[in-house]
Amino acid sequence: MKIDLKELAAELYDVGAIKYGNFVTKIGLPTPIYIDLRVIISYPDLLLRISKFLWNLTDEQNFTHICGVPYTALPIATVISTESSIPMLIRRKEAKSYGMKKMVEGVFKLGDRPVIVEDIITSGSSIIETVTDLRKEGLNVNTALVIVDREQGGKKNLENAGIAVKNLFTITELINYLHEAGKLTDESVNVIKDYIKIVKAPLTKTDNNDRLKLDFISRSKLSKNPMAIKLFKLMYEKQTTLCLAADYRKSQEILDLADIAGSHIAVLKIHVDIIEDFEKSFVEQIKHIATKHNFLIMEDRKFADIGQIVSYQYKNDVYAICEWADLITVHPISGNGIFQSIKNDFDAISHDRGIFVVAEMSSEGALSMGNYVTSAITNFKDTDLVTGFVCQKNNFTEPGLIQLTPGVKLTESNDNFGQQYNLPQYVVNSGADLVVVGRGITQAKDKLASVLQYKKILWETYENRIKC
Ligand code: 5BU
């Protein structure tokens, strides 16, 4: 193997994949050694041998997929895949702006075990980004096969992220082989070794404030919105991230479900204007059940008009949403005025209140995408009225804000009117903190059993998310 690797190193040098001289790295650091393995696609025999060497690094044969990090490692991953008959996955660099907006291409299921293939590690950040997206899809990734480890801190970063690295060469081994093969002089070897000792790649940030990794209690301390603080604590104490959408047309059905499910949910979400037999007494009854079981009430009115009209709607005497809804949903489409008017109204109320800003919707063809989502978040993340954002994926980093995600069911499916469902595990790994389940529960035969089932899956996935 050693002799083969020595030959391989010399061959890589001969085809210009490794060069000695004065170069500048991608991040602007001077370097005496340049490694660019893209050139190997011009030498199919070399490509095949490198791929075989790499695959031989693993004695473990139960990987379900090969996933190359774009672009250099993609042809290598393809060769390994065809040689081993193990299917490939590709992690896109950017989500598609159309269709299902998938980040990972290929056929897989929860719990599958892909192995990552990469050409070079410096800081390890490309592998970490790839693994993060694969883990969000519920895949179990913990190994990377790498051609060259530049010994500049990447391996440690990857180990910290739970990824074991198996490499063909360290850079020291590579230059020693090249020295032995007469490709590098004593002097150039010393220059490169000195360089490796001194220049470390910037360590990948292990962000202590990473929203997806922090527990709810730590995050409650980073919140500005009183309802977010309350909700974080409540979710932690009740060990539930379930927001039950009780979208019934009869008030008694809502009250009955609220009483059955109450001690297992964090939030009861309703649409008060779809209740056919609404009477003021409903409000008193639902508030009573909320107090009894300690959950919050959200009115999913999705206010969207100019500030003045929204204020009338919010305070309107028929439903008097301002009097009972702990949380409301608001579209950011009409700009700042809506938040100003709600702020005035909140100020006039003695109870704490919070807003979930609808940044991204779950329904097929929704126009909330791209810049709209980014602007919704950047424009409103700093206001203390905001409890969090309604999003389908991890669009914001602020740990003090809560991601609310609707469109969730135990079977991935659609309804007849554009609703798109994802699995509970998928949404939690995509950043959901509070998860809306409606018909997944309201249409179940045994509603309590269904509530318990969703609660358990969601909580376990959240716990795993903050652990790994
Ligand atoms: P379902 O029965 O789980 O499909 O109900 C979903 C609920 O979440 C329903 O009350 C919707 O009004 C709400 N919802 C949604 O489905 N998608 C969105 O993007 C937003 C809210 Br915002």
CSV table of C-alpha atoms and ligand atoms in Angstrom, one decimal:
chain,number,residue,atom,x,y,z
A,1,MET,CA,0.0,0.0,0.0
A,2,LYS,CA,2.8,2.4,1.0
A,3,ILE,CA,4.6,1.8,-2.3
A,4,ASP,CA,1.4,2.3,-4.2
A,5,LEU,CA,0.7,5.5,-2.3
A,6,LYS,CA,4.2,6.7,-3.1
A,7,GLU,CA,3.7,6.0,-6.8
A,8,LEU,CA,0.3,7.7,-6.6
A,9,ALA,CA,1.8,10.8,-5.0
A,10,ALA,CA,4.5,11.0,-7.7
A,11,GLU,CA,1.8,10.6,-10.4
A,12,LEU,CA,-0.3,13.4,-8.9
A,13,TYR,CA,2.8,15.6,-9.0
A,14,ASP,CA,3.5,14.7,-12.6
A,15,VAL,CA,0.0,15.6,-13.8
A,16,GLY,CA,0.2,19.0,-12.1
A,17,ALA,CA,-2.2,18.2,-9.3
A,18,ILE,CA,0.5,19.2,-6.8
A,19,LYS,CA,2.9,22.1,-7.3
A,20,TYR,CA,5.6,23.7,-5.3
A,21,GLY,CA,6.1,27.5,-5.6
A,22,ASN,CA,4.5,30.7,-4.4
A,23,PHE,CA,0.8,30.5,-4.4
A,24,VAL,CA,-2.1,32.2,-2.7
A,25,THR,CA,-4.9,30.1,-1.1
A,26,LYS,CA,-8.7,30.7,-1.6
A,27,ILE,CA,-8.8,32.7,1.6
A,28,GLY,CA,-5.7,34.8,0.6
A,29,LEU,CA,-3.0,33.1,2.6
A,30,PRO,CA,0.4,32.6,0.9
A,31,THR,CA,1.3,28.9,0.5
A,32,PRO,CA,4.3,27.1,-1.0
A,33,ILE,CA,2.3,24.1,-1.9
A,34,TYR,CA,-0.6,24.0,-4.3
A,35,ILE,CA,-2.9,21.0,-4.5
A,36,ASP,CA,-5.7,21.0,-7.0
A,37,LEU,CA,-7.1,17.6,-7.7
A,38,ARG,CA,-9.6,18.7,-10.3
A,39,VAL,CA,-7.1,17.8,-13.0
A,40,ILE,CA,-7.6,14.1,-12.3
A,41,ILE,CA,-10.7,13.9,-14.4
A,42,SER,CA,-8.4,14.2,-17.4
A,43,TYR,CA,-6.7,10.9,-16.4
A,44,PRO,CA,-9.4,8.3,-16.1
A,45,ASP,CA,-7.0,5.6,-15.0
A,46,LEU,CA,-5.7,7.8,-12.2
A,47,LEU,CA,-9.2,8.7,-11.3
A,48,LEU,CA,-10.1,5.0,-11.0
A,49,ARG,CA,-7.1,4.2,-8.9
A,50,ILE,CA,-7.6,7.1,-6.5
A,51,SER,CA,-11.2,6.1,-6.1
A,52,LYS,CA,-10.3,2.5,-5.4
A,53,PHE,CA,-7.6,3.5,-2.8
A,54,LEU,CA,-10.1,5.8,-1.1
A,55,TRP,CA,-12.8,3.1,-0.9
A,56,ASN,CA,-10.2,0.6,0.4
A,57,LEU,CA,-9.7,3.0,3.4
A,58,THR,CA,-13.0,1.8,4.8
A,59,ASP,CA,-13.3,-1.7,6.1
A,60,GLU,CA,-16.9,-0.9,7.0
A,61,GLN,CA,-19.1,-2.0,4.2
A,62,ASN,CA,-22.5,-1.1,5.5
A,63,PHE,CA,-22.7,2.5,4.1
A,64,THR,CA,-25.9,3.0,2.3
A,65,HIS,CA,-24.8,5.8,0.0
A,66,ILE,CA,-21.7,7.6,-1.4
A,67,CYS,CA,-21.9,11.4,-1.1
A,68,GLY,CA,-19.3,13.4,-2.9
A,69,VAL,CA,-18.7,17.1,-1.9
A,70,PRO,CA,-19.1,19.2,-5.0
A,71,TYR,CA,-17.2,19.6,-7.3
A,72,THR,CA,-13.9,17.9,-7.3
A,73,ALA,CA,-15.0,14.9,-5.3
A,74,LEU,CA,-18.1,14.2,-7.4
A,75,PRO,CA,-16.4,12.2,-10.2
A,76,ILE,CA,-14.6,10.3,-7.5
A,77,ALA,CA,-17.8,9.5,-5.6
A,78,THR,CA,-19.4,8.5,-8.9
A,79,VAL,CA,-16.6,6.0,-9.6
A,80,ILE,CA,-16.8,4.6,-6.1
A,81,SER,CA,-20.5,4.3,-6.5
A,82,THR,CA,-20.4,2.4,-9.8
A,83,GLU,CA,-17.5,0.2,-8.6
A,84,SER,CA,-19.2,-0.7,-5.3
A,85,SER,CA,-22.8,-0.6,-6.6
A,86,ILE,CA,-23.7,1.6,-3.7
A,87,PRO,CA,-26.0,4.5,-4.7
A,88,MET,CA,-25.0,8.1,-4.6
A,89,LEU,CA,-26.4,11.2,-3.0
A,90,ILE,CA,-25.6,14.7,-4.0
A,91,ARG,CA,-26.0,17.7,-1.7
A,92,ARG,CA,-26.8,20.8,-3.7
A,93,LYS,CA,-24.9,23.9,-3.0
A,94,GLU,CA,-28.1,25.9,-3.1
A,95,ALA,CA,-31.7,24.8,-2.8
A,96,LYS,CA,-33.6,24.8,-6.1
A,97,SER,CA,-35.9,27.8,-6.4
A,98,TYR,CA,-38.6,25.7,-7.9
A,99,GLY,CA,-40.3,22.3,-7.1
A,100,MET,CA,-39.7,20.7,-3.7
A,101,LYS,CA,-36.6,22.9,-2.9
A,102,LYS,CA,-34.7,19.8,-2.0
A,103,MET,CA,-31.1,20.2,-0.7
A,104,VAL,CA,-30.2,16.5,-1.2
A,105,GLU,CA,-30.7,14.7,-4.5
A,106,GLY,CA,-31.1,10.9,-4.7
A,107,VAL,CA,-33.3,8.2,-3.1
A,108,PHE,CA,-32.9,7.7,0.6
A,109,LYS,CA,-34.8,7.1,3.8
A,110,LEU,CA,-34.5,8.2,7.4
A,111,GLY,CA,-31.6,6.6,9.2
A,112,ASP,CA,-29.6,5.8,6.0
A,113,ARG,CA,-25.8,5.9,6.5
A,114,PRO,CA,-24.0,7.8,3.7
A,115,VAL,CA,-20.2,8.2,3.7
A,116,ILE,CA,-18.8,11.5,2.6
A,117,VAL,CA,-16.1,11.7,-0.1
A,118,GLU,CA,-13.9,14.8,-0.3
A,119,ASP,CA,-10.6,15.7,-2.0
A,120,ILE,CA,-8.9,17.9,0.5
A,121,ILE,CA,-9.6,19.1,4.0
A,122,THR,CA,-8.2,22.4,5.3
A,123,SER,CA,-10.7,23.7,7.8
A,124,GLY,CA,-13.3,21.0,7.2
A,125,SER,CA,-16.1,23.5,6.7
A,126,SER,CA,-17.3,22.1,3.3
A,127,ILE,CA,-17.7,18.7,4.8
A,128,ILE,CA,-19.4,20.1,7.9
A,129,GLU,CA,-21.9,22.0,5.6
A,130,THR,CA,-22.6,18.9,3.6
A,131,VAL,CA,-23.1,16.8,6.7
A,132,THR,CA,-25.4,19.4,8.3
A,133,ASP,CA,-27.7,19.2,5.4
A,134,LEU,CA,-27.7,15.4,5.3
A,135,ARG,CA,-28.4,15.2,9.0
A,136,LYS,CA,-31.3,17.6,8.5
A,137,GLU,CA,-32.8,15.0,6.2
A,138,GLY,CA,-32.6,12.4,9.0
A,139,LEU,CA,-29.5,10.7,7.6
A,140,ASN,CA,-26.9,9.2,9.9
A,141,VAL,CA,-23.5,10.6,8.8
A,142,ASN,CA,-20.3,10.0,10.7
A,143,THR,CA,-17.5,9.2,8.3
A,144,ALA,CA,-15.6,11.1,5.6
A,145,LEU,CA,-13.1,9.6,3.1
A,146,VAL,CA,-10.5,12.3,2.1
A,147,ILE,CA,-7.6,12.3,-0.3
A,148,VAL,CA,-5.4,14.8,1.5
A,149,ASP,CA,-5.6,16.2,5.0
A,150,ARG,CA,-3.6,19.5,5.0
A,151,GLU,CA,-3.1,19.1,8.8
A,152,GLN,CA,-4.3,22.6,9.4
A,153,GLY,CA,-7.0,21.9,11.9
A,154,GLY,CA,-9.8,20.5,9.7
A,155,LYS,CA,-9.6,16.9,11.1
A,156,LYS,CA,-10.1,18.2,14.7
A,157,ASN,CA,-13.0,20.4,13.5
A,158,LEU,CA,-14.6,17.4,11.9
A,159,GLU,CA,-14.1,15.2,15.0
A,160,ASN,CA,-15.8,17.9,17.1
A,161,ALA,CA,-18.7,17.7,14.7
A,162,GLY,CA,-18.9,13.9,15.1
A,163,ILE,CA,-17.3,13.0,11.8
A,164,ALA,CA,-14.4,10.5,11.7
A,165,VAL,CA,-11.9,11.2,8.8
A,166,LYS,CA,-10.0,8.5,6.9
A,167,ASN,CA,-7.4,10.1,4.6
A,168,LEU,CA,-5.1,8.7,2.0
A,169,PHE,CA,-2.4,11.2,2.7
A,170,THR,CA,-1.6,13.8,5.3
A,171,ILE,CA,0.3,16.6,3.7
A,172,THR,CA,3.4,15.6,5.6
A,173,GLU,CA,3.2,12.1,4.1
A,174,LEU,CA,2.5,13.5,0.7
A,175,ILE,CA,5.6,15.7,0.7
A,176,ASN,CA,7.8,12.9,2.2
A,177,TYR,CA,6.7,10.6,-0.6
A,178,LEU,CA,7.4,13.3,-3.2
A,179,HIS,CA,10.8,13.9,-1.6
A,180,GLU,CA,11.6,10.2,-1.7
A,181,ALA,CA,10.5,10.1,-5.3
A,182,GLY,CA,12.9,13.0,-6.1
A,183,LYS,CA,10.1,15.4,-6.9
A,184,LEU,CA,10.9,17.9,-4.1
A,185,THR,CA,14.3,19.0,-2.8
A,186,ASP,CA,15.3,19.0,0.9
A,187,GLU,CA,14.9,22.8,0.9
A,188,SER,CA,11.4,22.8,-0.5
A,189,VAL,CA,10.3,20.0,1.9
A,190,ASN,CA,11.6,22.2,4.8
A,191,VAL,CA,9.8,25.3,3.5
A,192,ILE,CA,6.5,23.3,3.3
A,193,LYS,CA,6.9,21.8,6.7
A,194,ASP,CA,7.6,25.1,8.3
A,195,TYR,CA,4.5,26.5,6.6
A,196,ILE,CA,2.3,23.7,7.8
A,197,LYS,CA,3.5,24.2,11.4
A,198,ILE,CA,2.7,27.9,11.3
A,199,VAL,CA,-0.3,28.4,9.2
A,200,LYS,CA,-3.5,26.9,10.6
A,201,ALA,CA,-6.8,27.2,8.8
A,202,PRO,CA,-9.3,29.3,10.6
A,203,LEU,CA,-11.2,26.9,12.9
A,204,THR,CA,-14.8,26.4,12.0
A,205,LYS,CA,-16.9,28.4,14.4
A,206,THR,CA,-18.5,26.2,17.0
A,207,ASP,CA,-21.1,28.8,17.7
A,208,ASN,CA,-22.2,28.8,21.3
A,209,ASN,CA,-25.4,30.6,20.2
A,210,ASP,CA,-26.3,28.1,17.5
A,211,ARG,CA,-30.1,28.1,17.6
A,212,LEU,CA,-30.4,24.4,16.6
A,213,LYS,CA,-28.0,23.2,19.3
A,214,LEU,CA,-29.1,25.2,22.3
A,215,ASP,CA,-31.7,23.9,24.7
A,216,PHE,CA,-34.9,25.9,25.3
A,217,ILE,CA,-33.9,27.2,28.7
A,218,SER,CA,-30.7,28.7,27.4
A,219,ARG,CA,-32.6,30.2,24.6
A,220,SER,CA,-35.2,31.7,26.8
A,221,LYS,CA,-32.4,33.8,28.4
A,222,LEU,CA,-31.6,35.2,24.9
A,223,SER,CA,-35.2,36.3,24.1
A,224,LYS,CA,-36.5,39.8,24.1
A,225,ASN,CA,-40.2,38.8,23.6
A,226,PRO,CA,-42.0,37.9,26.9
A,227,MET,CA,-44.1,35.3,25.1
A,228,ALA,CA,-41.1,33.6,23.6
A,229,ILE,CA,-39.6,33.4,27.1
A,230,LYS,CA,-42.8,31.9,28.4
A,231,LEU,CA,-43.1,29.5,25.5
A,232,PHE,CA,-39.5,28.3,25.8
A,233,LYS,CA,-40.0,27.5,29.5
A,234,LEU,CA,-43.4,25.9,28.9
A,235,MET,CA,-42.0,23.7,26.2
A,236,TYR,CA,-39.1,22.7,28.4
A,237,GLU,CA,-41.3,22.0,31.5
A,238,LYS,CA,-44.0,20.1,29.6
A,239,GLN,CA,-41.5,18.4,27.3
A,240,THR,CA,-43.6,19.2,24.2
A,241,THR,CA,-43.1,21.2,21.1
A,242,LEU,CA,-46.6,20.4,19.7
A,243,CYS,CA,-48.8,23.2,18.5
A,244,LEU,CA,-52.2,21.6,17.9
A,245,ALA,CA,-54.2,23.2,15.1
A,246,ALA,CA,-57.8,22.6,16.2
A,247,ASP,CA,-59.4,23.6,12.9
A,248,TYR,CA,-62.9,22.6,13.8
A,249,ARG,CA,-66.1,24.5,12.8
A,250,LYS,CA,-68.0,23.8,16.0
A,251,SER,CA,-66.8,25.3,19.3
A,252,GLN,CA,-67.6,22.2,21.3
A,253,GLU,CA,-65.2,20.1,19.2
A,254,ILE,CA,-62.4,22.6,19.9
A,255,LEU,CA,-63.1,22.6,23.6
A,256,ASP,CA,-63.3,18.8,23.8
A,257,LEU,CA,-60.0,18.4,21.9
A,258,ALA,CA,-58.3,21.1,24.0
A,259,ASP,CA,-59.3,19.3,27.1
A,260,ILE,CA,-58.1,15.9,25.9
A,261,ALA,CA,-54.8,17.2,24.5
A,262,GLY,CA,-54.2,20.1,26.8
A,263,SER,CA,-51.6,18.7,29.1
A,264,HIS,CA,-49.5,17.4,26.1
A,265,ILE,CA,-49.3,20.5,24.0
A,266,ALA,CA,-47.5,23.8,24.2
A,267,VAL,CA,-49.9,25.9,22.0
A,268,LEU,CA,-53.5,25.5,20.9
A,269,LYS,CA,-53.9,27.2,17.5
A,270,ILE,CA,-57.3,28.2,16.3
A,271,HIS,CA,-59.0,30.1,13.5
A,272,VAL,CA,-61.7,31.9,15.4
A,273,ASP,CA,-63.4,33.1,12.2
A,274,ILE,CA,-64.1,29.6,11.0
A,275,ILE,CA,-66.2,28.7,14.0
A,276,GLU,CA,-69.8,28.6,12.9
A,277,ASP,CA,-71.4,28.8,16.3
A,278,PHE,CA,-68.9,31.2,17.9
A,279,GLU,CA,-70.2,32.9,21.1
A,280,LYS,CA,-68.3,35.0,23.6
A,281,SER,CA,-68.7,32.2,26.1
A,282,PHE,CA,-66.3,30.1,24.0
A,283,VAL,CA,-63.5,32.5,24.9
A,284,GLU,CA,-64.0,32.1,28.6
A,285,GLN,CA,-64.2,28.3,28.2
A,286,ILE,CA,-61.0,27.9,26.1
A,287,LYS,CA,-59.1,30.3,28.5
A,288,HIS,CA,-60.2,28.2,31.4
A,289,ILE,CA,-58.9,25.0,29.7
A,290,ALA,CA,-55.7,26.7,28.8
A,291,THR,CA,-55.1,27.7,32.4
A,292,LYS,CA,-56.0,24.3,33.6
A,293,HIS,CA,-53.5,22.5,31.3
A,294,ASN,CA,-50.9,25.3,31.0
A,295,PHE,CA,-50.9,25.9,27.2
A,296,LEU,CA,-50.9,29.1,25.2
A,297,ILE,CA,-53.6,30.1,22.7
A,298,MET,CA,-52.7,31.3,19.2
A,299,GLU,CA,-55.1,32.9,16.8
A,300,ASP,CA,-53.8,32.2,13.3
A,301,ARG,CA,-55.5,35.2,11.8
A,302,LYS,CA,-52.5,36.1,9.6
A,303,PHE,CA,-53.1,39.8,9.7
A,304,ALA,CA,-51.9,41.4,6.5
A,305,ASP,CA,-53.5,44.8,5.9
A,306,ILE,CA,-52.3,48.3,6.6
A,307,GLY,CA,-51.8,49.1,10.2
A,308,GLN,CA,-55.0,50.9,10.9
A,309,ILE,CA,-57.2,48.1,9.5
A,310,VAL,CA,-55.3,45.5,11.4
A,311,SER,CA,-55.8,47.4,14.6
A,312,TYR,CA,-59.6,47.4,14.0
A,313,GLN,CA,-59.5,43.7,13.1
A,314,TYR,CA,-57.4,42.8,16.2
A,315,LYS,CA,-59.6,44.7,18.6
A,316,ASN,CA,-62.9,44.1,16.8
A,317,ASP,CA,-65.6,43.4,19.3
A,318,VAL,CA,-67.1,40.3,17.6
A,319,TYR,CA,-64.0,38.1,18.3
A,320,ALA,CA,-62.0,40.5,20.5
A,321,ILE,CA,-58.8,38.7,19.6
A,322,CYS,CA,-56.7,41.2,21.6
A,323,GLU,CA,-58.4,40.0,24.8
A,324,TRP,CA,-57.6,36.3,24.7
A,325,ALA,CA,-54.9,35.4,22.0
A,326,ASP,CA,-51.5,35.0,23.6
A,327,LEU,CA,-50.0,34.7,20.1
A,328,ILE,CA,-51.1,35.9,16.7
A,329,THR,CA,-49.7,35.4,13.2
A,330,VAL,CA,-48.9,38.4,11.0
A,331,HIS,CA,-47.8,38.7,7.4
A,332,PRO,CA,-44.9,41.0,6.8
A,333,ILE,CA,-46.1,42.0,3.3
A,334,SER,CA,-47.6,45.3,4.2
A,335,GLY,CA,-44.4,46.6,5.9
A,336,ASN,CA,-43.7,48.3,9.2
A,337,GLY,CA,-47.1,50.0,9.8
A,338,ILE,CA,-48.8,46.8,10.8
A,339,PHE,CA,-46.2,46.2,13.5
A,340,GLN,CA,-46.5,49.8,14.8
A,341,SER,CA,-50.3,49.5,15.1
A,342,ILE,CA,-50.0,46.1,16.9
A,343,LYS,CA,-47.4,47.6,19.2
A,344,ASN,CA,-49.8,50.3,20.2
A,345,ASP,CA,-52.5,47.7,20.8
A,346,PHE,CA,-50.1,45.4,22.8
A,347,ASP,CA,-49.1,48.4,24.9
A,348,ALA,CA,-52.7,49.0,25.9
A,349,ILE,CA,-53.1,45.4,27.0
A,350,SER,CA,-52.0,44.3,30.5
A,351,HIS,CA,-51.0,40.7,29.4
A,352,ASP,CA,-47.9,39.6,27.5
A,353,ARG,CA,-48.5,39.1,23.8
A,354,GLY,CA,-46.4,37.9,20.9
A,355,ILE,CA,-46.3,37.7,17.1
A,356,PHE,CA,-45.3,35.0,14.8
A,357,VAL,CA,-44.3,36.6,11.5
A,358,VAL,CA,-45.2,34.5,8.5
A,359,ALA,CA,-42.0,34.4,6.6
A,360,GLU,CA,-42.5,31.2,4.6
A,361,MET,CA,-45.7,29.2,4.0
A,362,SER,CA,-46.1,25.5,3.7
A,363,SER,CA,-48.4,25.4,0.7
A,364,GLU,CA,-47.4,24.5,-2.8
A,365,GLY,CA,-46.6,27.5,-5.1
A,366,ALA,CA,-46.4,29.9,-2.1
A,367,LEU,CA,-44.8,33.2,-3.2
A,368,SER,CA,-42.9,33.5,0.1
A,369,MET,CA,-39.5,32.5,-1.1
A,370,GLY,CA,-36.0,33.9,-1.7
A,371,ASN,CA,-35.6,37.6,-0.8
A,372,TYR,CA,-39.1,37.8,0.6
A,373,VAL,CA,-38.2,35.3,3.4
A,374,THR,CA,-34.8,37.0,4.0
A,375,SER,CA,-36.4,40.5,4.2
A,376,ALA,CA,-39.2,39.2,6.5
A,377,ILE,CA,-36.6,38.0,8.9
A,378,THR,CA,-34.1,40.8,8.7
A,379,ASN,CA,-36.8,43.5,8.9
A,380,PHE,CA,-38.5,42.1,12.0
A,381,LYS,CA,-36.1,39.9,14.0
A,382,ASP,CA,-35.0,42.7,16.3
A,383,THR,CA,-38.4,43.9,17.4
A,384,ASP,CA,-39.4,42.7,20.9
A,385,LEU,CA,-43.0,42.1,19.6
A,386,VAL,CA,-41.8,39.1,17.7
A,387,THR,CA,-41.9,35.6,19.3
A,388,GLY,CA,-40.6,34.0,16.2
A,389,PHE,CA,-41.1,33.2,12.5
A,390,VAL,CA,-43.3,30.8,10.6
A,391,CYS,CA,-40.8,29.0,8.4
A,392,GLN,CA,-40.4,25.7,6.6
A,393,LYS,CA,-36.6,25.6,7.2
A,394,ASN,CA,-33.7,27.0,9.2
A,395,ASN,CA,-33.9,30.5,7.8
A,396,PHE,CA,-32.6,32.4,10.8
A,397,THR,CA,-30.0,32.0,13.5
A,398,GLU,CA,-31.2,34.1,16.4
A,399,PRO,CA,-31.5,31.6,19.3
A,400,GLY,CA,-34.0,33.8,21.1
A,401,LEU,CA,-36.6,33.5,18.4
A,402,ILE,CA,-38.8,30.5,17.8
A,403,GLN,CA,-39.4,28.7,14.5
A,404,LEU,CA,-43.0,27.6,14.0
A,405,THR,CA,-43.5,25.1,11.2
A,406,PRO,CA,-46.9,23.9,9.9
A,407,GLY,CA,-47.5,21.3,7.2
A,408,VAL,CA,-46.6,18.2,9.3
A,409,LYS,CA,-47.9,14.7,9.3
A,410,LEU,CA,-46.7,11.2,10.0
A,411,THR,CA,-46.9,10.4,6.3
A,412,GLU,CA,-45.4,12.7,3.7
A,413,SER,CA,-48.3,13.7,1.5
A,414,ASN,CA,-50.4,16.6,0.2
A,415,ASP,CA,-54.1,17.6,0.6
A,416,ASN,CA,-56.3,18.5,-2.4
A,417,PHE,CA,-55.7,22.2,-1.9
A,418,GLY,CA,-51.9,22.6,-2.0
A,419,GLN,CA,-51.0,21.9,1.6
A,420,GLN,CA,-47.7,20.0,1.7
A,421,TYR,CA,-46.7,17.7,4.5
A,422,ASN,CA,-43.3,16.8,5.9
A,423,LEU,CA,-42.4,14.3,8.5
A,424,PRO,CA,-42.0,15.5,12.1
A,425,GLN,CA,-38.4,14.4,12.2
A,426,TYR,CA,-37.6,16.3,9.0
A,427,VAL,CA,-39.0,19.6,10.2
A,428,VAL,CA,-37.4,19.5,13.6
A,429,ASN,CA,-34.0,18.8,11.9
A,430,SER,CA,-34.8,21.7,9.6
A,431,GLY,CA,-35.0,24.0,12.5
A,432,ALA,CA,-38.7,23.8,13.7
A,433,ASP,CA,-38.9,24.5,17.4
A,434,LEU,CA,-42.7,24.5,17.7
A,435,VAL,CA,-44.5,22.2,15.3
A,436,VAL,CA,-48.1,22.6,14.0
A,437,VAL,CA,-50.1,19.5,13.5
A,438,GLY,CA,-53.7,19.8,12.5
A,439,ARG,CA,-55.5,17.0,10.6
A,440,GLY,CA,-52.8,14.6,11.5
A,441,ILE,CA,-54.5,14.7,14.9
A,442,THR,CA,-58.0,16.0,14.3
A,443,GLN,CA,-58.8,13.2,11.8
A,444,ALA,CA,-57.2,10.5,13.9
A,445,LYS,CA,-59.6,7.9,15.3
A,446,ASP,CA,-57.9,8.0,18.7
A,447,LYS,CA,-57.0,11.6,19.1
A,448,LEU,CA,-55.2,11.3,22.5
A,449,ALA,CA,-53.0,8.5,21.1
A,450,SER,CA,-52.2,10.6,18.1
A,451,VAL,CA,-51.3,13.6,20.3
A,452,LEU,CA,-49.0,11.5,22.4
A,453,GLN,CA,-47.4,10.0,19.3
A,454,TYR,CA,-46.6,13.3,17.7
A,455,LYS,CA,-45.4,14.8,21.0
A,456,LYS,CA,-43.0,11.9,21.6
A,457,ILE,CA,-41.5,11.9,18.1
A,458,LEU,CA,-41.1,15.7,18.1
A,459,TRP,CA,-39.6,15.8,21.5
A,460,GLU,CA,-37.1,13.0,20.9
A,461,THR,CA,-36.0,14.5,17.6
A,462,TYR,CA,-35.5,17.9,19.4
A,463,GLU,CA,-33.4,16.2,22.1
A,464,ASN,CA,-31.3,14.5,19.5
A,465,ARG,CA,-30.9,17.7,17.6
A,466,ILE,CA,-29.4,19.6,20.6
A,467,LYS,CA,-27.3,16.6,21.6
A,468,CYS,CA,-25.4,15.9,18.3
B,1,5BU,P1,-53.1,20.8,8.8
B,1,5BU,O1,-54.4,20.2,9.1
B,1,5BU,O2,-51.9,20.1,9.6
B,1,5BU,O3,-52.8,20.9,7.4
B,1,5BU,O4,-53.2,22.3,9.4
B,1,5BU,C1,-52.2,23.2,9.3
B,1,5BU,C2,-52.6,24.5,10.0
B,1,5BU,O5,-51.5,25.4,10.0
B,1,5BU,C3,-53.8,25.2,9.5
B,1,5BU,O6,-54.4,25.8,10.6
B,1,5BU,C4,-53.2,26.3,8.6
B,1,5BU,O7,-53.9,27.5,8.7
B,1,5BU,C5,-51.9,26.6,9.3
B,1,5BU,N1,-50.8,27.0,8.4
B,1,5BU,C6,-50.4,26.2,7.4
B,1,5BU,O8,-50.8,25.1,7.2
B,1,5BU,N2,-49.4,26.6,6.5
B,1,5BU,C7,-48.8,27.8,6.7
B,1,5BU,O9,-47.9,28.2,5.9
B,1,5BU,C8,-49.3,28.7,7.7
B,1,5BU,C9,-50.3,28.2,8.6
B,1,5BU,BR1,-48.6,30.3,8.0
